[in-house]
PDB file of C-alpha atoms in Angstrom:
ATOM      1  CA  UNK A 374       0.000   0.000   0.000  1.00 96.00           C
ATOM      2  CA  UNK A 375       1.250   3.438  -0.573  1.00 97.00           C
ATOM      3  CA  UNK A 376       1.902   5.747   2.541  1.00 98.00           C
ATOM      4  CA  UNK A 377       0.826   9.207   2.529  1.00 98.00           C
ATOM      5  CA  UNK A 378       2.881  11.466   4.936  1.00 98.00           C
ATOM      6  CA  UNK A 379       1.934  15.061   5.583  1.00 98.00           C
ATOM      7  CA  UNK A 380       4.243  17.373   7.490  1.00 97.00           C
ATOM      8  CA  UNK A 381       3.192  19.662   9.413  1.00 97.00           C
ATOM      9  CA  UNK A 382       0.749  17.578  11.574  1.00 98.00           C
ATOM     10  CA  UNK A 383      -0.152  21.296  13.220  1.00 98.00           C
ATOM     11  CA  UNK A 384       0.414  24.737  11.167  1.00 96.00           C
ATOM     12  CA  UNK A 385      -0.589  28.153  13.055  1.00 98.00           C
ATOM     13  CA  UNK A 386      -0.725  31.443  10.635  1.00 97.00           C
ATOM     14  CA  UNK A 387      -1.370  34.847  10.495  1.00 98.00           C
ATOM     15  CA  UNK A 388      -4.677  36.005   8.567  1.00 98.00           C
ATOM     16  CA  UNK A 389      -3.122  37.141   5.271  1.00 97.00           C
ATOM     17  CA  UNK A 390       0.041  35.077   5.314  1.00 98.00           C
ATOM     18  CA  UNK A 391       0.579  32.135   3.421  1.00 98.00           C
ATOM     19  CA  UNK A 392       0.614  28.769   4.790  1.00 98.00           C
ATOM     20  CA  UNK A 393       2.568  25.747   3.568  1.00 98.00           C
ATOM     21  CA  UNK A 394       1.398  22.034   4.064  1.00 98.00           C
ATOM     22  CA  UNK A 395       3.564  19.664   2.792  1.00 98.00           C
ATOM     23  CA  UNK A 396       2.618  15.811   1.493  1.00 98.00           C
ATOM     24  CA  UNK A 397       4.977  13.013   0.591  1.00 98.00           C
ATOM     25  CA  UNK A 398       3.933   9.536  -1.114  1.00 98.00           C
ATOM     26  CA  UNK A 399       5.787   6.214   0.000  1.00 98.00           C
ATOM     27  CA  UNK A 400       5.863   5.518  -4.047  1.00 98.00           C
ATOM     28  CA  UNK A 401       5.231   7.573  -7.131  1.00 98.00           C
ATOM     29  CA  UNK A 402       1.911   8.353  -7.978  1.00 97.00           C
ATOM     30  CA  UNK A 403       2.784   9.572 -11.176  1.00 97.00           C
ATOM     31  CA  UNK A 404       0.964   7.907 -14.287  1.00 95.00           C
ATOM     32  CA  UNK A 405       3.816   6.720 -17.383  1.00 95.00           C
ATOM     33  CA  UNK A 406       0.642   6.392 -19.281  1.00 95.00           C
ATOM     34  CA  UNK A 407      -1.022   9.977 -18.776  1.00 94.00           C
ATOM     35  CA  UNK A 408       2.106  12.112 -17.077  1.00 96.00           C
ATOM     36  CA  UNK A 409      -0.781  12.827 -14.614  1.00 96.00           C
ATOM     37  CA  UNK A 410       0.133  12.701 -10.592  1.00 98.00           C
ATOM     38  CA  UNK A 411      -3.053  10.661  -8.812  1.00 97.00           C
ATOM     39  CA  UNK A 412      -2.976  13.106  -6.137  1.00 98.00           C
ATOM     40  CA  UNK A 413      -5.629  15.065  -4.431  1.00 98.00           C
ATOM     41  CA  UNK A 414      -6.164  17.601  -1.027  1.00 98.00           C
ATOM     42  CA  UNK A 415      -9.437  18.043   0.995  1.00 98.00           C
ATOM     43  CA  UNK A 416     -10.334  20.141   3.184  1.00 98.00           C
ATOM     44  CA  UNK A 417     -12.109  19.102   6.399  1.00 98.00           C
ATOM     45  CA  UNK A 418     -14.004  22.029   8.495  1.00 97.00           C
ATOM     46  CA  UNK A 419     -15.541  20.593  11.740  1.00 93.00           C
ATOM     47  CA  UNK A 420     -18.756  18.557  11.821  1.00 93.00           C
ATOM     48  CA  UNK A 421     -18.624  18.518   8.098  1.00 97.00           C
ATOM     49  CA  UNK A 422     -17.845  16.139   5.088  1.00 98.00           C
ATOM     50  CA  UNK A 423     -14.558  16.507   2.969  1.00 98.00           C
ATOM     51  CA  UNK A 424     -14.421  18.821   0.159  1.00 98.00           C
ATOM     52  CA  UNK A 425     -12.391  18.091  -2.298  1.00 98.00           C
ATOM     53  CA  UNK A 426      -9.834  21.506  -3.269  1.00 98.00           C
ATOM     54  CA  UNK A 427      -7.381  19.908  -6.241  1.00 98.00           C
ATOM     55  CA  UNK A 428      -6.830  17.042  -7.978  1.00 97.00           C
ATOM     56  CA  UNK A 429      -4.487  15.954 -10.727  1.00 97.00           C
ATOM     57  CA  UNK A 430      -2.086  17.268  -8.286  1.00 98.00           C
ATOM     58  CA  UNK A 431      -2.706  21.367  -9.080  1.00 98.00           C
ATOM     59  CA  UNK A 432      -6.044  21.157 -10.895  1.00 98.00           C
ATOM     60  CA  UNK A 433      -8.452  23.386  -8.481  1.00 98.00           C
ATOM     61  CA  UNK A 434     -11.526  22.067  -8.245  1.00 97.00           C
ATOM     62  CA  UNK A 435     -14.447  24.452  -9.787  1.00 96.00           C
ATOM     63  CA  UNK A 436     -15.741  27.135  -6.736  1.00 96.00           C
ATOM     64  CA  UNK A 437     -12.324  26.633  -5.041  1.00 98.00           C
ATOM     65  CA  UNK A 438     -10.794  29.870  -4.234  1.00 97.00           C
ATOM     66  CA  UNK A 439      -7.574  30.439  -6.214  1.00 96.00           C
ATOM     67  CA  UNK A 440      -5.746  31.397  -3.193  1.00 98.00           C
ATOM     68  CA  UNK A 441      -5.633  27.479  -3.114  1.00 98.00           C
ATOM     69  CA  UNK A 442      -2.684  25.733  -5.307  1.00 98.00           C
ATOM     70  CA  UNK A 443      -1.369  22.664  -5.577  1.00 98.00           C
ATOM     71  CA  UNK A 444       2.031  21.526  -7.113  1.00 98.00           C
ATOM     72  CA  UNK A 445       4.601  18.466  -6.931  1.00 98.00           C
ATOM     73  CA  UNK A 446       5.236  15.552  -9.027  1.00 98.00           C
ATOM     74  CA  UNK A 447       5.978  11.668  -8.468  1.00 97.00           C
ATOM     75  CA  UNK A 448       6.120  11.585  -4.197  1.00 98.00           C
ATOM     76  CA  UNK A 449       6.263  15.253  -3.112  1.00 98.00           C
ATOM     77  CA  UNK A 450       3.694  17.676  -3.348  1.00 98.00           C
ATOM     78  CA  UNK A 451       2.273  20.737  -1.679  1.00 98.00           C
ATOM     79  CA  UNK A 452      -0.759  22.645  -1.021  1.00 98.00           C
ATOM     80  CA  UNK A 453      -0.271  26.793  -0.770  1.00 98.00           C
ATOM     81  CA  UNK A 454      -2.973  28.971   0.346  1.00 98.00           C
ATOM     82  CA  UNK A 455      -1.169  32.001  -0.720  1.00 98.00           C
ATOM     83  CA  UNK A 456      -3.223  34.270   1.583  1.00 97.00           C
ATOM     84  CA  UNK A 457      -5.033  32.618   4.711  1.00 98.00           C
ATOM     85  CA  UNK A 458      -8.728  33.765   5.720  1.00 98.00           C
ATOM     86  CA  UNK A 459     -10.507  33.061   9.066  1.00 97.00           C
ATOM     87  CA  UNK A 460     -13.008  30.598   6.930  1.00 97.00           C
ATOM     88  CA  UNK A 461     -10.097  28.231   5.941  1.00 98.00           C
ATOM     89  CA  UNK A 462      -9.502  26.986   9.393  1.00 98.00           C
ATOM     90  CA  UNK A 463      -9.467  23.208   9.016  1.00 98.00           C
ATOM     91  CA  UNK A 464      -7.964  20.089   8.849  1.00 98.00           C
ATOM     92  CA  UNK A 465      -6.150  19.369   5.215  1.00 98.00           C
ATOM     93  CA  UNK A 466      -5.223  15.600   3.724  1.00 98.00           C
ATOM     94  CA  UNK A 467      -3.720  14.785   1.051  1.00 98.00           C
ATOM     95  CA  UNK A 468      -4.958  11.400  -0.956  1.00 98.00           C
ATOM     96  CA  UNK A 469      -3.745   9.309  -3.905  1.00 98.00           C
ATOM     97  CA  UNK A 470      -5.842   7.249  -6.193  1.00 97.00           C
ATOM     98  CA  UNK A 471      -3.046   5.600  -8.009  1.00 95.00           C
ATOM     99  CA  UNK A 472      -5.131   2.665  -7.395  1.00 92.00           C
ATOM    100  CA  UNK A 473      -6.464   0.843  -4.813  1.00 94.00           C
ATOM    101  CA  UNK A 474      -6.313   1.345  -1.852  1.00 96.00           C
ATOM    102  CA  UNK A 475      -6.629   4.668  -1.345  1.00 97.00           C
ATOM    103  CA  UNK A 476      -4.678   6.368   1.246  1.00 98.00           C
ATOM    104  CA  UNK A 477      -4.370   9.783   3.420  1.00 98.00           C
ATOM    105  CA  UNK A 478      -2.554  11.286   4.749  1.00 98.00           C
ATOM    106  CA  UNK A 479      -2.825  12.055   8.448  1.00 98.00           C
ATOM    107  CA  UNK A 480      -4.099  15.688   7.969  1.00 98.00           C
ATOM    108  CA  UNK A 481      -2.763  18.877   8.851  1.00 98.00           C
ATOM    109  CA  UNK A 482      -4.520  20.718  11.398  1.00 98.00           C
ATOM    110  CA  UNK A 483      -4.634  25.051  10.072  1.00 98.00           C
ATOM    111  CA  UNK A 484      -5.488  27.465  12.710  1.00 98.00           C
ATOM    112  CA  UNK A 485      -5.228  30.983  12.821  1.00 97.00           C
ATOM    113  CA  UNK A 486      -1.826  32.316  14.784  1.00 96.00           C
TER     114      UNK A 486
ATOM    115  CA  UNK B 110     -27.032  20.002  -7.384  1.00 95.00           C
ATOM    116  CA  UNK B 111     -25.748  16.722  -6.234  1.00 97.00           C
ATOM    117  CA  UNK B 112     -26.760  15.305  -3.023  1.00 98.00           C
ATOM    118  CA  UNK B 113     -26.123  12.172  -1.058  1.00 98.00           C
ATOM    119  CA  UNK B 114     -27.791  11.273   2.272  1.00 98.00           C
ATOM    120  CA  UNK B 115     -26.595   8.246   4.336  1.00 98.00           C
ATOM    121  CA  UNK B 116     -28.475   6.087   6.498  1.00 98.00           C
ATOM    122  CA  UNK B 117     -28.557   3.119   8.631  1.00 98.00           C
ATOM    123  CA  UNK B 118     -26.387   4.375  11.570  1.00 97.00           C
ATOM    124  CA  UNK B 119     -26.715   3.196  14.859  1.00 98.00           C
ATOM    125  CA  UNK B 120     -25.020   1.496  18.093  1.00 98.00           C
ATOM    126  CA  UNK B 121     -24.479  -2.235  17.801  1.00 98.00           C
ATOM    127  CA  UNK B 122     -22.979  -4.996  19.795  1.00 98.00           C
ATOM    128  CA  UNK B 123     -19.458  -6.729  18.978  1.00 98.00           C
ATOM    129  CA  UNK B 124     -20.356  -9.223  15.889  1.00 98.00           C
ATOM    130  CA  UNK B 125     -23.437  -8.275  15.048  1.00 98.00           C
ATOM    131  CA  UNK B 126     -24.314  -6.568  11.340  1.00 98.00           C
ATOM    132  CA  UNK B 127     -25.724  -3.521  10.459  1.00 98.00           C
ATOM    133  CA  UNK B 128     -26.067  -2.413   6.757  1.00 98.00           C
ATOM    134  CA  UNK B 129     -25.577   1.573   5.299  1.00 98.00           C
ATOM    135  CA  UNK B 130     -27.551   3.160   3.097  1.00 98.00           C
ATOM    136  CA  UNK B 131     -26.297   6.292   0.486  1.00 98.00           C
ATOM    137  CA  UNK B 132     -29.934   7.859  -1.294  1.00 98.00           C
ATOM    138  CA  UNK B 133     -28.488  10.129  -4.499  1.00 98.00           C
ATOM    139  CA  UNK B 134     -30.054  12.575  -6.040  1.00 98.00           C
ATOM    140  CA  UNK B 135     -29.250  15.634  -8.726  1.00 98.00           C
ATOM    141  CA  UNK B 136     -27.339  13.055 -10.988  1.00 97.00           C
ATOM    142  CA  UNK B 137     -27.105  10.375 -12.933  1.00 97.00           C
ATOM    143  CA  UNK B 138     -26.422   7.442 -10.567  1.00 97.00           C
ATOM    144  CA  UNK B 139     -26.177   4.820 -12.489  1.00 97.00           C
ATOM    145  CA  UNK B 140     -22.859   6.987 -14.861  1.00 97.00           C
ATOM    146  CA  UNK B 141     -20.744   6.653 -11.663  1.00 97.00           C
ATOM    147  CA  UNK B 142     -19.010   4.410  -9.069  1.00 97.00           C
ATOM    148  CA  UNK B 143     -19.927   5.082  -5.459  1.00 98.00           C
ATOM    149  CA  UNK B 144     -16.947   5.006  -2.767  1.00 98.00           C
ATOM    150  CA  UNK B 145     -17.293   4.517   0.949  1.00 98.00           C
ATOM    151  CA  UNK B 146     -14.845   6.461   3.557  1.00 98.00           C
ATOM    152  CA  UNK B 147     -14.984   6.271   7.130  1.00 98.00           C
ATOM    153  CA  UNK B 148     -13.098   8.376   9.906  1.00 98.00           C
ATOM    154  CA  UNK B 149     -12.950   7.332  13.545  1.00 98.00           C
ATOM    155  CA  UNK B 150     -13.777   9.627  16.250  1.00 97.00           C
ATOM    156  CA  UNK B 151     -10.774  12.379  16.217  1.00 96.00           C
ATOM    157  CA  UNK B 152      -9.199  10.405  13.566  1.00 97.00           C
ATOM    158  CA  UNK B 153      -8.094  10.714   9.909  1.00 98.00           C
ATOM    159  CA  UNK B 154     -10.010   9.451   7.032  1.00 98.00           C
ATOM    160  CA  UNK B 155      -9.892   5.606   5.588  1.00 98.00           C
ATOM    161  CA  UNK B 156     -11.146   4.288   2.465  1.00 98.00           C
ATOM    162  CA  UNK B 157     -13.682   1.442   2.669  1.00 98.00           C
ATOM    163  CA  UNK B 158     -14.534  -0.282  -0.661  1.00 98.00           C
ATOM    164  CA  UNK B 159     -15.579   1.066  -3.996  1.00 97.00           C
ATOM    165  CA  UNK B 160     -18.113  -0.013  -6.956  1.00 97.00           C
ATOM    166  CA  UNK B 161     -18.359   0.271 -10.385  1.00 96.00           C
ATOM    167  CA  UNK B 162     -21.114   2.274 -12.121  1.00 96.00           C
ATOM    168  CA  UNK B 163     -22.671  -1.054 -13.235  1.00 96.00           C
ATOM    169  CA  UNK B 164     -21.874  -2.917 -10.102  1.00 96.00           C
ATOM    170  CA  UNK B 165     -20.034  -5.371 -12.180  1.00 96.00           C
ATOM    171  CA  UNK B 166     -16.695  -4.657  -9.867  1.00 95.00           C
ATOM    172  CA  UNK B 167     -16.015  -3.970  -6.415  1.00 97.00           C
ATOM    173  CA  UNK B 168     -12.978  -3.377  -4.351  1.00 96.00           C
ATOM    174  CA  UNK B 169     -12.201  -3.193  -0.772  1.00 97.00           C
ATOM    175  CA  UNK B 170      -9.518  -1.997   2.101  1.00 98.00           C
ATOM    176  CA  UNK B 171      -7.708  -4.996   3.975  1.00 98.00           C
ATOM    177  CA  UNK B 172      -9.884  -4.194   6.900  1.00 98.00           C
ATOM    178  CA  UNK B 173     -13.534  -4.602   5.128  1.00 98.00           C
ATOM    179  CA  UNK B 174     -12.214  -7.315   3.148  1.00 97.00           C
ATOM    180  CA  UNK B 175     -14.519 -10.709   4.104  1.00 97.00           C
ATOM    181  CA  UNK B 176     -17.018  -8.626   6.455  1.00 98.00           C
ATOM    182  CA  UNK B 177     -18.427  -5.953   4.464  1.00 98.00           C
ATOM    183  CA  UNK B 178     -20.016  -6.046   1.059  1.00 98.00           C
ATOM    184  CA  UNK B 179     -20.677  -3.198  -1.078  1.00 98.00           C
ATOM    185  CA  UNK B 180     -23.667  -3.066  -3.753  1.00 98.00           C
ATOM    186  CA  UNK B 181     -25.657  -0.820  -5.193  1.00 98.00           C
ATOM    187  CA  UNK B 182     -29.845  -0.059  -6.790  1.00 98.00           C
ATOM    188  CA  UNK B 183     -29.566   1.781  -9.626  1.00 98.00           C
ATOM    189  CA  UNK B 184     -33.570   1.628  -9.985  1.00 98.00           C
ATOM    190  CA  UNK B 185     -33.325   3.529  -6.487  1.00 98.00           C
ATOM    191  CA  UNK B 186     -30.098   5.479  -7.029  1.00 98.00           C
ATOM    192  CA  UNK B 187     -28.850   3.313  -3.924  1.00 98.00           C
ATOM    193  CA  UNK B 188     -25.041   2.220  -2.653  1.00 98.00           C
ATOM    194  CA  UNK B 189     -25.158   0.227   0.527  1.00 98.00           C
ATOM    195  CA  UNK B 190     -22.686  -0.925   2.561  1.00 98.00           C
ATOM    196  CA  UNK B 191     -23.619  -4.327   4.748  1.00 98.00           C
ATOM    197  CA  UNK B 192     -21.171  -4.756   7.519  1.00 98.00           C
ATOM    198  CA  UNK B 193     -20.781  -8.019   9.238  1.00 98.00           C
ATOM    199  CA  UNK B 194     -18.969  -8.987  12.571  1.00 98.00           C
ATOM    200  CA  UNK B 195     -18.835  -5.881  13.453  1.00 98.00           C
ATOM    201  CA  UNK B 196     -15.599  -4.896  15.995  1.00 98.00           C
ATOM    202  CA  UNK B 197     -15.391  -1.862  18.018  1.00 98.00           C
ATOM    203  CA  UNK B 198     -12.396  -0.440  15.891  1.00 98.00           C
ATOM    204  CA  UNK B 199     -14.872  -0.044  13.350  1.00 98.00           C
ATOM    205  CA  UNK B 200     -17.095   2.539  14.996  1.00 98.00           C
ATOM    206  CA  UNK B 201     -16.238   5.647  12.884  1.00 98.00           C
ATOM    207  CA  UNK B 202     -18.550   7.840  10.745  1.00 98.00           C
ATOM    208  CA  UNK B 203     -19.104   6.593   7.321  1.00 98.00           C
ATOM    209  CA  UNK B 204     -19.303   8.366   4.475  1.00 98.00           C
ATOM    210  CA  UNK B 205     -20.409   7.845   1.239  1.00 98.00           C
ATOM    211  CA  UNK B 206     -18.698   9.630  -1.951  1.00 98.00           C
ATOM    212  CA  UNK B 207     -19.074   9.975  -5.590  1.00 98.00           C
ATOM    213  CA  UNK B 208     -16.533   9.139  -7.904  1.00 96.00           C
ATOM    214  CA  UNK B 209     -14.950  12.045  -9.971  1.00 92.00           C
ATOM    215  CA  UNK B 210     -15.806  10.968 -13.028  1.00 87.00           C
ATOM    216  CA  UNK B 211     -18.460   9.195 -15.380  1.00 87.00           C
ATOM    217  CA  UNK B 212     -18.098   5.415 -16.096  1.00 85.00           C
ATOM    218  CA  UNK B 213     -14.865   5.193 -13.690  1.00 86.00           C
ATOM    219  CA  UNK B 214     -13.574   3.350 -10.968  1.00 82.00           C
ATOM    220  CA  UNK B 215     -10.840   5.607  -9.716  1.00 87.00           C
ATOM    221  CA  UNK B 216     -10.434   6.844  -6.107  1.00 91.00           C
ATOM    222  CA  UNK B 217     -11.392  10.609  -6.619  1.00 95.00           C
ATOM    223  CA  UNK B 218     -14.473  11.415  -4.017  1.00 97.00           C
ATOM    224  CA  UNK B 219     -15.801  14.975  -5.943  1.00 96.00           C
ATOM    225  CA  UNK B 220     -19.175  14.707  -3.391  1.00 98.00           C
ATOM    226  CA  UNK B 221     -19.497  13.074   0.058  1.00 98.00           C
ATOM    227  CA  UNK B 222     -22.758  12.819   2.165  1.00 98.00           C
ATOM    228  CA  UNK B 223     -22.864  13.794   5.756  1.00 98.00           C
ATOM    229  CA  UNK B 224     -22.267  10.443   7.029  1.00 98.00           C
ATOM    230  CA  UNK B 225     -23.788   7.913   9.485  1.00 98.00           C
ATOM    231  CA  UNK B 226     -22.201   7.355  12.411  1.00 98.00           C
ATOM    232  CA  UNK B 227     -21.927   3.848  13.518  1.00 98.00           C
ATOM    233  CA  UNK B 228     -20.755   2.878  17.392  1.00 98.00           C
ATOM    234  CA  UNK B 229     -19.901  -0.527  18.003  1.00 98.00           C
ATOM    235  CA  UNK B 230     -20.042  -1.252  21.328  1.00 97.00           C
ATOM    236  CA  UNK B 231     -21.413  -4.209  24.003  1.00 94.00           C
TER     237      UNK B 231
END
């Protein structure tokens, strides 16, 4: 199975800053067939579902703010939120779908410094 | 818009079954595969077992593998999720989740319900 590792677990910001959250795969999850990276980031506000922010690795999903970004290839990637807001307070995973199973990451826990 | 409402939840003893319920609506069911997810109390998330738009395939974790069967009602725009011998390390909210994309079996979740949570417990 592949192993997702985030780093931070725990990230405090300033409103307005940008915050870093870093996510490393145990194996590539870069397609040979597609040069696509089977790699996407959620975002988890308390009491509610995942929403999916980017797949494809930097592909934002449609309605997601573009102060969200995503880049990295093969087993390192990383979600920016170039400028942080009081509403994106939350927990953050990364995921592959490489192919079964699926894996997280731990999640990242964002709060407001 | 799309919308997908779980069911089923409960408390249950050690070994006993209980099955989950996922009613969709604002799309057309039976053009995607249907995923269930499940996160513990406090915990991160864990994929559960997937199947195919047609319901001709099905894949699960190591830990559903042999107790819980996914299927699906495409007359009823319906994914269930029956789970068998049921041990308290799988209490956890369970979510169900679209797949991002028609006619494919990939691990993408574009839409999750609310989830059901289920407590296993004597």
């Amino acid at each position: 199975d592949i192993v997702m590792t985030q780093s931070p677990d725990s990230l405090a910001v300033s409103l307005g800053e940008r915050a870093t959250i870093s996510c490393k795969s145990s194996q590539s999850v870069l397609s040979s067939s597609n040069n696509k990276n089977y790699l996407a980031w959620y975002q988890q506000t308390p009491g509610q579902p995942p929403k999916l922010l980017i797949y494809w690795a930097s592909t934002r999903e449609s309605g997601v703010p573009d102060r969200f970004s995503g880049s990295g290839s093969g087993t390192d990637f990383t979600l920016t939120i170039s400028s942080l807001q009081a509403e994106d307070v939350a927990v953050y995973y990364c995921q592959h779908y490489y192919g079964a199973p699926y894996t997280f990451g731990q999640g990242t826990k964002l709060e407001i410094k | 818009q799309v919308h997908l409402v779980e069911s089923g939840g409960g408390v249950v003893q050690p070994g006993r079954s209980l099955r989950l319920s996922c009613a969709a609506s604002g799309f057309t069911f039976s053009s995607y595969a249907m995923h269930w997810v499940r996160q513990a109390p406090g915990k991160g998330l864990e994929w559960v077992a997937v199947i195919s738009y047609d319901g001709s395939s099905e894949y699960y974790a190591a830990s559903a593998k042999g107790r819980f069967t996914i299927s699906r009602d495409n007359s009823k725009n319906t994914v269930f999720l029956q789970m068998n011998s049921l041990r308290p390390e799988d209490t956890a909210v369970y979510y169900c989740a679209r797949a991002g994309g028609q006619h494919w079996l990939g691990g993408l979740f574009d839409f999750w319900g609310q989830g059901a949570l289920v407590t296993v417990s004597s």
